[in-house]
Coordinates of N, CA, C and O and ligand atoms in Angstrom, one line a residue:
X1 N 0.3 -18.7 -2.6 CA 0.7 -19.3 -3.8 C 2.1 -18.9 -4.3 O 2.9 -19.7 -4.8
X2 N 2.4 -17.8 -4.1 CA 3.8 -16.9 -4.1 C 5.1 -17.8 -3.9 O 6.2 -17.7 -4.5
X3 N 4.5 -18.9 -2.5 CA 5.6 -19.7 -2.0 C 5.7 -20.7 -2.5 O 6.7 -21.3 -2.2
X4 N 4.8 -21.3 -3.6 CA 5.4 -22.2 -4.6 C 6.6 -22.3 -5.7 O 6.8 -23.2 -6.5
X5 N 7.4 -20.9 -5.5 CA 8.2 -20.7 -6.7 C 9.1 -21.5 -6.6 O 10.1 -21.2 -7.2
X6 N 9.0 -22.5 -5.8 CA 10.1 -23.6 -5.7 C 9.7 -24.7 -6.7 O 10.5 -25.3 -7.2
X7 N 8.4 -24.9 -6.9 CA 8.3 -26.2 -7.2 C 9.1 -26.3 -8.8 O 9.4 -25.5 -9.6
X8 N 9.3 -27.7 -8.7 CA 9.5 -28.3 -10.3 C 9.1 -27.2 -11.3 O 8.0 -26.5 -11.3
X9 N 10.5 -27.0 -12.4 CA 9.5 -26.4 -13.8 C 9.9 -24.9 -13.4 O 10.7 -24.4 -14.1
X10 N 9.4 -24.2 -12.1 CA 9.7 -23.2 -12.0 C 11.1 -22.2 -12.9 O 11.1 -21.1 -13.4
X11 N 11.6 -22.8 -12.8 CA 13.0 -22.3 -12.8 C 13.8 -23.3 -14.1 O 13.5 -24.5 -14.3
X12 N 14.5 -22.7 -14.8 CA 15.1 -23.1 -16.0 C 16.6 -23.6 -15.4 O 17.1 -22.8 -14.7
X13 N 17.1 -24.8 -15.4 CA 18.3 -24.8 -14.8 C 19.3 -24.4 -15.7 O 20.4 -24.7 -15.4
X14 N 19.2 -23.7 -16.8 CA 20.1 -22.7 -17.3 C 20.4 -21.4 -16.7 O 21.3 -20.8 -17.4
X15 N 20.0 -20.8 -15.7 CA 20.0 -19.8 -15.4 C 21.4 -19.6 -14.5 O 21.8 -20.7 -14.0
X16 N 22.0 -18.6 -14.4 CA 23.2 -18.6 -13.8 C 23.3 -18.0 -12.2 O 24.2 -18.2 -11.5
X17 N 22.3 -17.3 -11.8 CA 22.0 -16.9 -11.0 C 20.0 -16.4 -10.8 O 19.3 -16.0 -11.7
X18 N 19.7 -16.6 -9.7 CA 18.0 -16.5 -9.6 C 17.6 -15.9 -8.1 O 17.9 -16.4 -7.1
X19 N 16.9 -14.7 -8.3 CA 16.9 -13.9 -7.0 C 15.4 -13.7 -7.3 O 14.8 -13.4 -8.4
X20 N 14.7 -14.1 -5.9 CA 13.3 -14.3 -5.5 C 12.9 -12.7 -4.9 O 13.7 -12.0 -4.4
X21 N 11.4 -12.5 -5.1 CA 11.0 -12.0 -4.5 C 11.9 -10.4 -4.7 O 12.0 -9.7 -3.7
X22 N 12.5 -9.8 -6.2 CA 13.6 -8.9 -6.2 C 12.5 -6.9 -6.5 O 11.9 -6.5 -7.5
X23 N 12.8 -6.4 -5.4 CA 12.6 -5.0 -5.6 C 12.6 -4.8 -6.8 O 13.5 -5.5 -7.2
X24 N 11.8 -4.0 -8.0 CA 12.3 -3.3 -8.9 C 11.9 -2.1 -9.4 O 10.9 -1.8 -8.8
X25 N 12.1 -1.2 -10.2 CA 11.8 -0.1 -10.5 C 11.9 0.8 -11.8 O 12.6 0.5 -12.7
X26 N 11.2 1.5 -11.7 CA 11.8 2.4 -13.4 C 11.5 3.8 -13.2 O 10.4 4.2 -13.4
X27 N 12.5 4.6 -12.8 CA 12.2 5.7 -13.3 C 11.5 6.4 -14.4 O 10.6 7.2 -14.4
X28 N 12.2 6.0 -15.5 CA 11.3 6.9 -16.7 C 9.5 6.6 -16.6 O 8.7 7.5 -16.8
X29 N 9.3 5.7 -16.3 CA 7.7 5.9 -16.2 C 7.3 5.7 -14.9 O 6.1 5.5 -14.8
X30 N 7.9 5.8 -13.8 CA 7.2 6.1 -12.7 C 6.6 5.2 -11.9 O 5.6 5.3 -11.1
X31 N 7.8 3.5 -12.2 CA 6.6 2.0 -11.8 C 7.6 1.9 -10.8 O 8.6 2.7 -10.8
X32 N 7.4 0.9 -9.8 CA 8.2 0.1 -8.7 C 7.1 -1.0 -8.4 O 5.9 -0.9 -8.6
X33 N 7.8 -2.0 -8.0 CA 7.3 -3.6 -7.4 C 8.2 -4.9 -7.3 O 9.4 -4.9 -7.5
X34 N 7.5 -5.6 -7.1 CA 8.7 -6.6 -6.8 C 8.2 -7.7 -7.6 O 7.0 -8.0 -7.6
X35 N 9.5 -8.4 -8.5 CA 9.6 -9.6 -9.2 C 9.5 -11.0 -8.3 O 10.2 -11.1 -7.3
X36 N 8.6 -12.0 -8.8 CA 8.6 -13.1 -8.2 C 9.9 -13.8 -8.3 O 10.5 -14.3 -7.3
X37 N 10.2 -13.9 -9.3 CA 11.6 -14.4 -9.4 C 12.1 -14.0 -10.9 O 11.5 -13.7 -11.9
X38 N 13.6 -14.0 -10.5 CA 14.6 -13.1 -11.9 C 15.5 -14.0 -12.3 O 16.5 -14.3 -11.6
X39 N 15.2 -14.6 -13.3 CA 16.7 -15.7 -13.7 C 17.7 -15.0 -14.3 O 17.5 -14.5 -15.4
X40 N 18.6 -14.8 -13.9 CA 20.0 -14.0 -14.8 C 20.9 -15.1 -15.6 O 21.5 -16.0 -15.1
X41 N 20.8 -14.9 -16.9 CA 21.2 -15.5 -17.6 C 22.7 -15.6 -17.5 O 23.3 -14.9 -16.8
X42 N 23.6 -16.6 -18.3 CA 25.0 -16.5 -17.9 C 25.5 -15.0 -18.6 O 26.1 -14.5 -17.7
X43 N 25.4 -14.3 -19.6 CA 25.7 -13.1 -19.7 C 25.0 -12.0 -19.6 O 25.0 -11.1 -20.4
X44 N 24.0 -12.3 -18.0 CA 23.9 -11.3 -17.2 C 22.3 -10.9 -17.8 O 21.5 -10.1 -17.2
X45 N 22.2 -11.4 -18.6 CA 20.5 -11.2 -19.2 C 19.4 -11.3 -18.2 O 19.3 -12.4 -17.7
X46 N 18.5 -10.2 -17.8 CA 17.6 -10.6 -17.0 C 16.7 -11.5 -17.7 O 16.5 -11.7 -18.9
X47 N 16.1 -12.2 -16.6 CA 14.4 -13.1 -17.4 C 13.6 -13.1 -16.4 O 13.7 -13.8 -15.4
X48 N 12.7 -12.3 -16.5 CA 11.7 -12.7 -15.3 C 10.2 -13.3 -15.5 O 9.4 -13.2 -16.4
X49 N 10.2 -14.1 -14.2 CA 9.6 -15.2 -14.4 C 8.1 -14.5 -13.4 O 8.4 -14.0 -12.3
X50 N 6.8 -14.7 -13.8 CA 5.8 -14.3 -13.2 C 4.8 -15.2 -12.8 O 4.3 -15.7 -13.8
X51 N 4.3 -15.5 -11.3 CA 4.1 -16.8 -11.1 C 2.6 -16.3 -11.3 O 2.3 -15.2 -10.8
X52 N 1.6 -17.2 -12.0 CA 0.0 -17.2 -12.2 C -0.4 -18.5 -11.4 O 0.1 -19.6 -11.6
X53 N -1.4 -18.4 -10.5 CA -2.2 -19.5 -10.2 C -3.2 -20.4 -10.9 O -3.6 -21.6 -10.9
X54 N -3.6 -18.8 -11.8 CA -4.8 -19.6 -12.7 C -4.5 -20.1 -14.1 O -3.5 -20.9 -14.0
X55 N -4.8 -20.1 -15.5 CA -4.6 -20.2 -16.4 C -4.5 -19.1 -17.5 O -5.1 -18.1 -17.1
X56 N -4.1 -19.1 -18.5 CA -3.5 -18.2 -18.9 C -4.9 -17.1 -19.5 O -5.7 -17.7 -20.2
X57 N -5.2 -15.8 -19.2 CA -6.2 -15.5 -19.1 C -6.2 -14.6 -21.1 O -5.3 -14.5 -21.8
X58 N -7.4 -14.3 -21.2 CA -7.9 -13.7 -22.1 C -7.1 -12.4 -22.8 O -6.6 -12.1 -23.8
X59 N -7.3 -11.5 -21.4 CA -6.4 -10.1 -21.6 C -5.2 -10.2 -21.4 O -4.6 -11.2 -21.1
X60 N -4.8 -8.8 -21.4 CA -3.0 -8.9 -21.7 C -2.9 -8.4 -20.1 O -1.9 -7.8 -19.9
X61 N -3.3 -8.4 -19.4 CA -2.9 -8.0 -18.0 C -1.5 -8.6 -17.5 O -0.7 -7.8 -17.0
X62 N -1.3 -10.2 -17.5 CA -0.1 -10.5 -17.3 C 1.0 -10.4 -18.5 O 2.2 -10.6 -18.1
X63 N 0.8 -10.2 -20.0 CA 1.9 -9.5 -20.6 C 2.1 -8.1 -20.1 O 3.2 -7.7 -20.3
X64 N 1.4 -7.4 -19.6 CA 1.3 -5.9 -19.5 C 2.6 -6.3 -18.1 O 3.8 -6.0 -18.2
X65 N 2.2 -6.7 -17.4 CA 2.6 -6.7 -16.4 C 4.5 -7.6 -15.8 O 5.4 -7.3 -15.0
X66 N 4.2 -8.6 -16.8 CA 6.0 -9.0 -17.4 C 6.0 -7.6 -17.8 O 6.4 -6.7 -17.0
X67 N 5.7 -7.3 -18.7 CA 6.5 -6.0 -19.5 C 7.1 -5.1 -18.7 O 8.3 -5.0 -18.8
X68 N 6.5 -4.3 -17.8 CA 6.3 -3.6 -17.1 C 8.3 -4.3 -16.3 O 9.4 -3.9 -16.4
X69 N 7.8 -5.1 -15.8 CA 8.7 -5.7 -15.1 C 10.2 -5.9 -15.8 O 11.2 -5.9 -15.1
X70 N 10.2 -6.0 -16.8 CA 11.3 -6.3 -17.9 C 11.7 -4.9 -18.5 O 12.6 -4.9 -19.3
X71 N 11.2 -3.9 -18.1 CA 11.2 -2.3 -18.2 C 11.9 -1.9 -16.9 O 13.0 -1.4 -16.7
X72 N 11.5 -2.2 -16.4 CA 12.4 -2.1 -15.0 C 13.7 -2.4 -15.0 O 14.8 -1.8 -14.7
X73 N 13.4 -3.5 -15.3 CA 15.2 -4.7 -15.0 C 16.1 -4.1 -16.1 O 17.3 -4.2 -16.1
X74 N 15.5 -3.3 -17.2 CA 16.5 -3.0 -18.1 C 17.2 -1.6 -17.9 O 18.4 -1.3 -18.2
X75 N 16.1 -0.7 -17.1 CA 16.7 0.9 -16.7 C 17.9 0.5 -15.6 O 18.9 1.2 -15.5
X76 N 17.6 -0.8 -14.6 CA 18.5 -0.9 -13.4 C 19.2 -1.5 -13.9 O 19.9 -1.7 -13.0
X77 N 19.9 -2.5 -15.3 CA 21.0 -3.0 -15.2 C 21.7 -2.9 -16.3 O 22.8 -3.6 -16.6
X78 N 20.9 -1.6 -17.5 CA 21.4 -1.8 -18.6 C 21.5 -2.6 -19.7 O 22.2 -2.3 -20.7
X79 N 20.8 -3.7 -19.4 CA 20.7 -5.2 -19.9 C 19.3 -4.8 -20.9 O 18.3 -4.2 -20.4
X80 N 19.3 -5.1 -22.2 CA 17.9 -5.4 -22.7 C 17.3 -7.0 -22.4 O 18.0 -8.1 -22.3
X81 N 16.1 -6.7 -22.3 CA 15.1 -7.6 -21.5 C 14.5 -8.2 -22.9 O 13.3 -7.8 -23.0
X82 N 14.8 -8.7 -23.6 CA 14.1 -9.1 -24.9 C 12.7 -10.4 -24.5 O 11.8 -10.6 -25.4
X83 N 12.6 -10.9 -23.5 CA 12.0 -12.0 -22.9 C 11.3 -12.3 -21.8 O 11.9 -11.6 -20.9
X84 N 10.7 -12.7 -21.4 CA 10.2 -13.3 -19.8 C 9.3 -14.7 -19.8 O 9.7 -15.5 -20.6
X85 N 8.6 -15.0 -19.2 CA 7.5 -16.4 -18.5 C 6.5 -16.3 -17.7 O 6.7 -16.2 -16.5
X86 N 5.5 -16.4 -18.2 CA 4.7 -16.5 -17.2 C 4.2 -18.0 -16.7 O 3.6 -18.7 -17.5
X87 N 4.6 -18.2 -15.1 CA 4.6 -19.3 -15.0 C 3.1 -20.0 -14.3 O 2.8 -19.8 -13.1
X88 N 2.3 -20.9 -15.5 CA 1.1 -21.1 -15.2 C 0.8 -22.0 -14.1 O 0.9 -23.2 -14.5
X89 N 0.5 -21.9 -12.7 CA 0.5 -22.8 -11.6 C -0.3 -24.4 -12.3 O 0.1 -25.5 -12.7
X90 N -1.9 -23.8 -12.4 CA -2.8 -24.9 -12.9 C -2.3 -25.9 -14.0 O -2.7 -27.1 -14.1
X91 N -1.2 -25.3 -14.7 CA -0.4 -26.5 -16.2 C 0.6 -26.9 -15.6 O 1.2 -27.9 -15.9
X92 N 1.1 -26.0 -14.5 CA 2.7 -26.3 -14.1 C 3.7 -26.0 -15.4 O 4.6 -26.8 -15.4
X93 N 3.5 -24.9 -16.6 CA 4.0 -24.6 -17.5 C 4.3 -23.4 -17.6 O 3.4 -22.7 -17.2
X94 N 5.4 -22.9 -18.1 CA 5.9 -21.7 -19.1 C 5.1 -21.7 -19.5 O 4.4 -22.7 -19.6
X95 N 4.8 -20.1 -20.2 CA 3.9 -19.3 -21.4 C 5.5 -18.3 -21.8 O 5.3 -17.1 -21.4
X96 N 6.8 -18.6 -22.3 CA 7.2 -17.4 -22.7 C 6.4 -16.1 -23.3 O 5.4 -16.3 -24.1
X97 N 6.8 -15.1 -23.0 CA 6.3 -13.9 -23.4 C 7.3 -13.0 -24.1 O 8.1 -12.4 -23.4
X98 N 7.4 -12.8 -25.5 CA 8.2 -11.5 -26.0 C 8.2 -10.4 -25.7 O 7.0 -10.0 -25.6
X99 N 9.2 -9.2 -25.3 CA 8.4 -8.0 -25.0 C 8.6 -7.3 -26.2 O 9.7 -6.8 -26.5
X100 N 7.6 -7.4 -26.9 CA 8.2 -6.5 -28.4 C 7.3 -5.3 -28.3 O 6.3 -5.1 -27.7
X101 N 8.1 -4.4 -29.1 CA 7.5 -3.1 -29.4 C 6.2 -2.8 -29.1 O 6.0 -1.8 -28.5
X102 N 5.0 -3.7 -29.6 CA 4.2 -3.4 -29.5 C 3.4 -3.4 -28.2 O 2.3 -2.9 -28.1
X103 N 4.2 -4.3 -27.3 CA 3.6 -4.5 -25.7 C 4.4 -3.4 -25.1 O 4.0 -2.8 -24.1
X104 N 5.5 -3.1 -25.5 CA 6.1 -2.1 -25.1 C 4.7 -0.6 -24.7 O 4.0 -0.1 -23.7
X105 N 5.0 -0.3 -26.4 CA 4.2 0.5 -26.5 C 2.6 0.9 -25.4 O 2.1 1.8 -24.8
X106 N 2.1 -0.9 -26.0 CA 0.9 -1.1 -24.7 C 1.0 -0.3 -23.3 O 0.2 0.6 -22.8
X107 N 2.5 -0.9 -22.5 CA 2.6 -0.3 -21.7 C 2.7 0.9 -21.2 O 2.4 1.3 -20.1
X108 N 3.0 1.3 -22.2 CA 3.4 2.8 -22.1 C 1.8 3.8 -21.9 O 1.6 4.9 -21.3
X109 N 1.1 3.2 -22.5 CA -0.3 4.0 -22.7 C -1.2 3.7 -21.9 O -2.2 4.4 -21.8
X110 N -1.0 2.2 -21.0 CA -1.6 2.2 -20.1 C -1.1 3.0 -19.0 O -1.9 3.7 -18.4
X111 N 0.4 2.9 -18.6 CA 0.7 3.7 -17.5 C 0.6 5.0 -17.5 O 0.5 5.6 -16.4
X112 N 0.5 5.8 -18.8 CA 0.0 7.1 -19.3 C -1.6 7.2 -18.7 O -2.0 8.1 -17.9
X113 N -2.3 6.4 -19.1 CA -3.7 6.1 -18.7 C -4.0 6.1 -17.3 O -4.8 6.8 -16.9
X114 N -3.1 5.1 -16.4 CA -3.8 5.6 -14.9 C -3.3 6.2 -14.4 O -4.0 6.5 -13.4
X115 N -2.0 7.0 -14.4 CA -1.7 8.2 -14.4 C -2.8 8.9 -14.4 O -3.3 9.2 -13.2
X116 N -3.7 9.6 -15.9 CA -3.9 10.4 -15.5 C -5.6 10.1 -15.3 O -6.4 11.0 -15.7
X117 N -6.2 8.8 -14.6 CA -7.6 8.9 -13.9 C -7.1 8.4 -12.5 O -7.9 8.1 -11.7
X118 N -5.4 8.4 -12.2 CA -5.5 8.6 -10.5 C -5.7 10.2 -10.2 O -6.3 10.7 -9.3
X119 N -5.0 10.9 -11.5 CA -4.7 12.4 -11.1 C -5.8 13.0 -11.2 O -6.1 14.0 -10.5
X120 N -6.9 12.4 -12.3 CA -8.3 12.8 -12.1 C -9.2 13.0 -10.6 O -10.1 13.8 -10.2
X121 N -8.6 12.1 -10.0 CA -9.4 11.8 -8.3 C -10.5 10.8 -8.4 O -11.0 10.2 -7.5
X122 N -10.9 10.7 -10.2 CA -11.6 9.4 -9.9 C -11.9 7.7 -10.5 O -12.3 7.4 -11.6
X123 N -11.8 7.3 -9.9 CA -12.1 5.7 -10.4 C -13.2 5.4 -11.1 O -14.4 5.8 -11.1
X124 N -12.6 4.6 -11.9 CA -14.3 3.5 -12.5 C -14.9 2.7 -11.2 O -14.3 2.1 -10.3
X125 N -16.1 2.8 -11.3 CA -16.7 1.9 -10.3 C -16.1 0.4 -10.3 O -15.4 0.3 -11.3
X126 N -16.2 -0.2 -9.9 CA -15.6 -1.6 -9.1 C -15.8 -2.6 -10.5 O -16.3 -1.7 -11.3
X127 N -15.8 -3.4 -11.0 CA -16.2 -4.1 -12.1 C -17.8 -5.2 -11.5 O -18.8 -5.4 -12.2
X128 N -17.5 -5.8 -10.2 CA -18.0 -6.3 -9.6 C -18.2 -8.2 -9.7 O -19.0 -8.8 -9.0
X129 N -17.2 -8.7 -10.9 CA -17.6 -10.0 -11.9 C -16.6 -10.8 -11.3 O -16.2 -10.9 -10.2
X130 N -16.4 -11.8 -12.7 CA -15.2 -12.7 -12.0 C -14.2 -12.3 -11.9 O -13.4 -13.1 -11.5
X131 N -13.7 -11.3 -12.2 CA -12.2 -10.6 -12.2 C -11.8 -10.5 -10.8 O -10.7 -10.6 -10.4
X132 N -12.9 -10.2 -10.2 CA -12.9 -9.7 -8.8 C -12.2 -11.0 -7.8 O -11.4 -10.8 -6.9
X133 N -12.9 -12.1 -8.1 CA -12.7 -13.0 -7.4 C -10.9 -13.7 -6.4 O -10.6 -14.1 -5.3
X134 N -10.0 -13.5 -8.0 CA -8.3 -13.6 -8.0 C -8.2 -12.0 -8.2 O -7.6 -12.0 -9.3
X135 N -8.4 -10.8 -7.8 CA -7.8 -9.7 -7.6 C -7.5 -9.9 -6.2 O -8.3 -10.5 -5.5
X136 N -6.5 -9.6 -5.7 CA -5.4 -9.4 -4.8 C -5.7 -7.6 -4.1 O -5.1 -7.2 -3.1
X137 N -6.7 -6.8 -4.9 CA -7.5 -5.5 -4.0 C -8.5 -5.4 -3.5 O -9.0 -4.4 -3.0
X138 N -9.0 -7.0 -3.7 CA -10.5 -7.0 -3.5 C -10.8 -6.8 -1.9 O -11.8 -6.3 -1.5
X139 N -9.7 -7.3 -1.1 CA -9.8 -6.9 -0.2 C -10.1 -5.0 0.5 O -10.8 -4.8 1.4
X140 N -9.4 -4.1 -0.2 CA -9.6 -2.8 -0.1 C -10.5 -2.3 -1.1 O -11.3 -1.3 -0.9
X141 N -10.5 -3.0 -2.5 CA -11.6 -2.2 -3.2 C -13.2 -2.6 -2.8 O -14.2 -1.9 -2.9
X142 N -13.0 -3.8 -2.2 CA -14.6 -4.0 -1.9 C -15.8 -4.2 -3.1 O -17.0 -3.8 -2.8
X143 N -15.7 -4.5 -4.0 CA -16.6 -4.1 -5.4 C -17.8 -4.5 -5.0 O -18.7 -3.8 -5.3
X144 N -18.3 -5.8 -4.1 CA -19.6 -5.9 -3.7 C -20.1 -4.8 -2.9 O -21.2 -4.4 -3.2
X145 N -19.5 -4.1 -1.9 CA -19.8 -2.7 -1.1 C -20.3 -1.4 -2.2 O -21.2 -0.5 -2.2
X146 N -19.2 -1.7 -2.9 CA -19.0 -0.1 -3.5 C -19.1 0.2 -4.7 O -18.6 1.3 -5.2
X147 N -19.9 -0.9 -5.6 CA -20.1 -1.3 -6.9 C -21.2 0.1 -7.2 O -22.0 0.6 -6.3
X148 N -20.9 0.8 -8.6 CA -21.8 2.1 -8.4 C -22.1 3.3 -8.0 O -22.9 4.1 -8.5
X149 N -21.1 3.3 -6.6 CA -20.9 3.8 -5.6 C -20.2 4.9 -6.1 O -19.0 4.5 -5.8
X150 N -20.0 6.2 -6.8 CA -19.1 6.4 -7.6 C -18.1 7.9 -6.5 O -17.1 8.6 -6.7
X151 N -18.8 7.9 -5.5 CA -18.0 9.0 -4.2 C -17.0 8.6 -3.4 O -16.1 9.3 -2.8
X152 N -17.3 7.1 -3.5 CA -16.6 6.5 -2.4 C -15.5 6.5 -3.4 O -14.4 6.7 -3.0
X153 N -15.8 6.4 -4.9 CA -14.2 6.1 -5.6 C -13.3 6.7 -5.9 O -12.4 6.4 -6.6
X154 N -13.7 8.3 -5.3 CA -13.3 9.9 -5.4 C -12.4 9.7 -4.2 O -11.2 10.0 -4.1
X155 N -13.4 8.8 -3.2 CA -12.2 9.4 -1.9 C -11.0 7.9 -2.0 O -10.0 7.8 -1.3
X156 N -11.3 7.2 -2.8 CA -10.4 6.0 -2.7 C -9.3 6.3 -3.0 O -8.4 6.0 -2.3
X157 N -9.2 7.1 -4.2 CA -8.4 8.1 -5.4 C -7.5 8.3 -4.7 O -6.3 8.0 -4.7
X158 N -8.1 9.1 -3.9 CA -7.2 10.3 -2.9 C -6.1 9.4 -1.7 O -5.3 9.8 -0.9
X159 N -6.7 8.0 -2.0 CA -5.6 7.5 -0.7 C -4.4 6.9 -1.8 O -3.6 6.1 -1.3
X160 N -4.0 7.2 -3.5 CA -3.1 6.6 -3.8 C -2.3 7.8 -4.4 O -2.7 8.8 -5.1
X161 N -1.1 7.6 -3.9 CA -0.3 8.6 -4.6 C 0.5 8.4 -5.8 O 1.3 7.5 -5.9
X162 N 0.4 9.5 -6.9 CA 0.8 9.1 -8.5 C 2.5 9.7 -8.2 O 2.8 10.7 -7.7
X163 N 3.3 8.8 -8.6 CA 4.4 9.2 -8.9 C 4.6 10.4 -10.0 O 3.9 10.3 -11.0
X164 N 5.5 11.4 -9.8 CA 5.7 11.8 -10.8 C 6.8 12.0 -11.6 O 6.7 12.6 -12.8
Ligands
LIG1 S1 -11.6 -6.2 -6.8 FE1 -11.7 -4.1 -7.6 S2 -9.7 -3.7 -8.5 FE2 -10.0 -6.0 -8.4 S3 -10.9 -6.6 -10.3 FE3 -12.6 -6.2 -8.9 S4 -13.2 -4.1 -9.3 FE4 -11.1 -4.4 -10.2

């Protein structure tokens, strides 16, 4: 789905420059990953754009997750990130997203949060629902296998390492 970031709509033809698929990182909280795509605005403004297959969902997972991303772009370029998109495959639409304070914040307490139940050694068991279905770990978490299972999620623990 990834390789759709071409289609129509994607991309704002205001942008002055657009780098796919771009590394990013944040030291102060300890994140790294890579942006689907980054529109740089003409005075250098990052905007990143987050591609969704499905429709725009209930929780904040994909604000959490722009955010996260727009936290990044701002420690690496100095640039405040006031903005982003999440780009809905199913509408073929934008959802701008603000990152204000308050999602900020969000972020901050979640990354605080699995922080410290990686450092714990252990996981919540698997959820096992429809979440599972468009997770992208379902392949290593297994939630039908290991649903309950709460040993297996001690040693799962132990295969991820927490930045510090
Ligand atoms: S596959 Fe695992 S990580 Fe993904 S939603 Fe289900 S329980 Fe959570």
């Amino acid at each position: 789905m990834h390789e759709r970031v071409d289609e129509p709509g994607f991309e704002e033809k205001t942008a002055a420059r657009v780098e796919r698929a771009l590394p990013v990182w944040c030291e102060r909280l300890g994140l790294s990953g890579k942006c689907d795509v980054v529109e740089f605005l003409p005075d250098g403004t990052p905007y990143p754009v987050e591609y969704k297959h499905g429709k725009k969902r209930e929780k904040l997972h994909d604000d959490l997750q722009l955010a996260a991303q727009a936290v990044c772009l701002e420690e690496m370029t100095g640039k405040a990130v006031p903005k982003g998109a999440i780009y809905h495959h199913s509408s073929r639409r934008r959802r701008e997203v603000a990152i204000t304070p308050a999602l900020r914040t969000k972020l901050e307490e979640t990354v605080a949060a699995v922080r410290a139940m990686l450092s714990s050694g252990k996981l919540p068991a698997p959820v096992n629902d429809a979440r599972c279905r468009e997770c992208s770990l379902a392949d290593i978490c297994q939630p039908q296998a290991l649903a309950g299972k709460s040993r297996q999620h001690e040693v799962a623990a132990s295969l991820y390492e927490v930045s510090e």
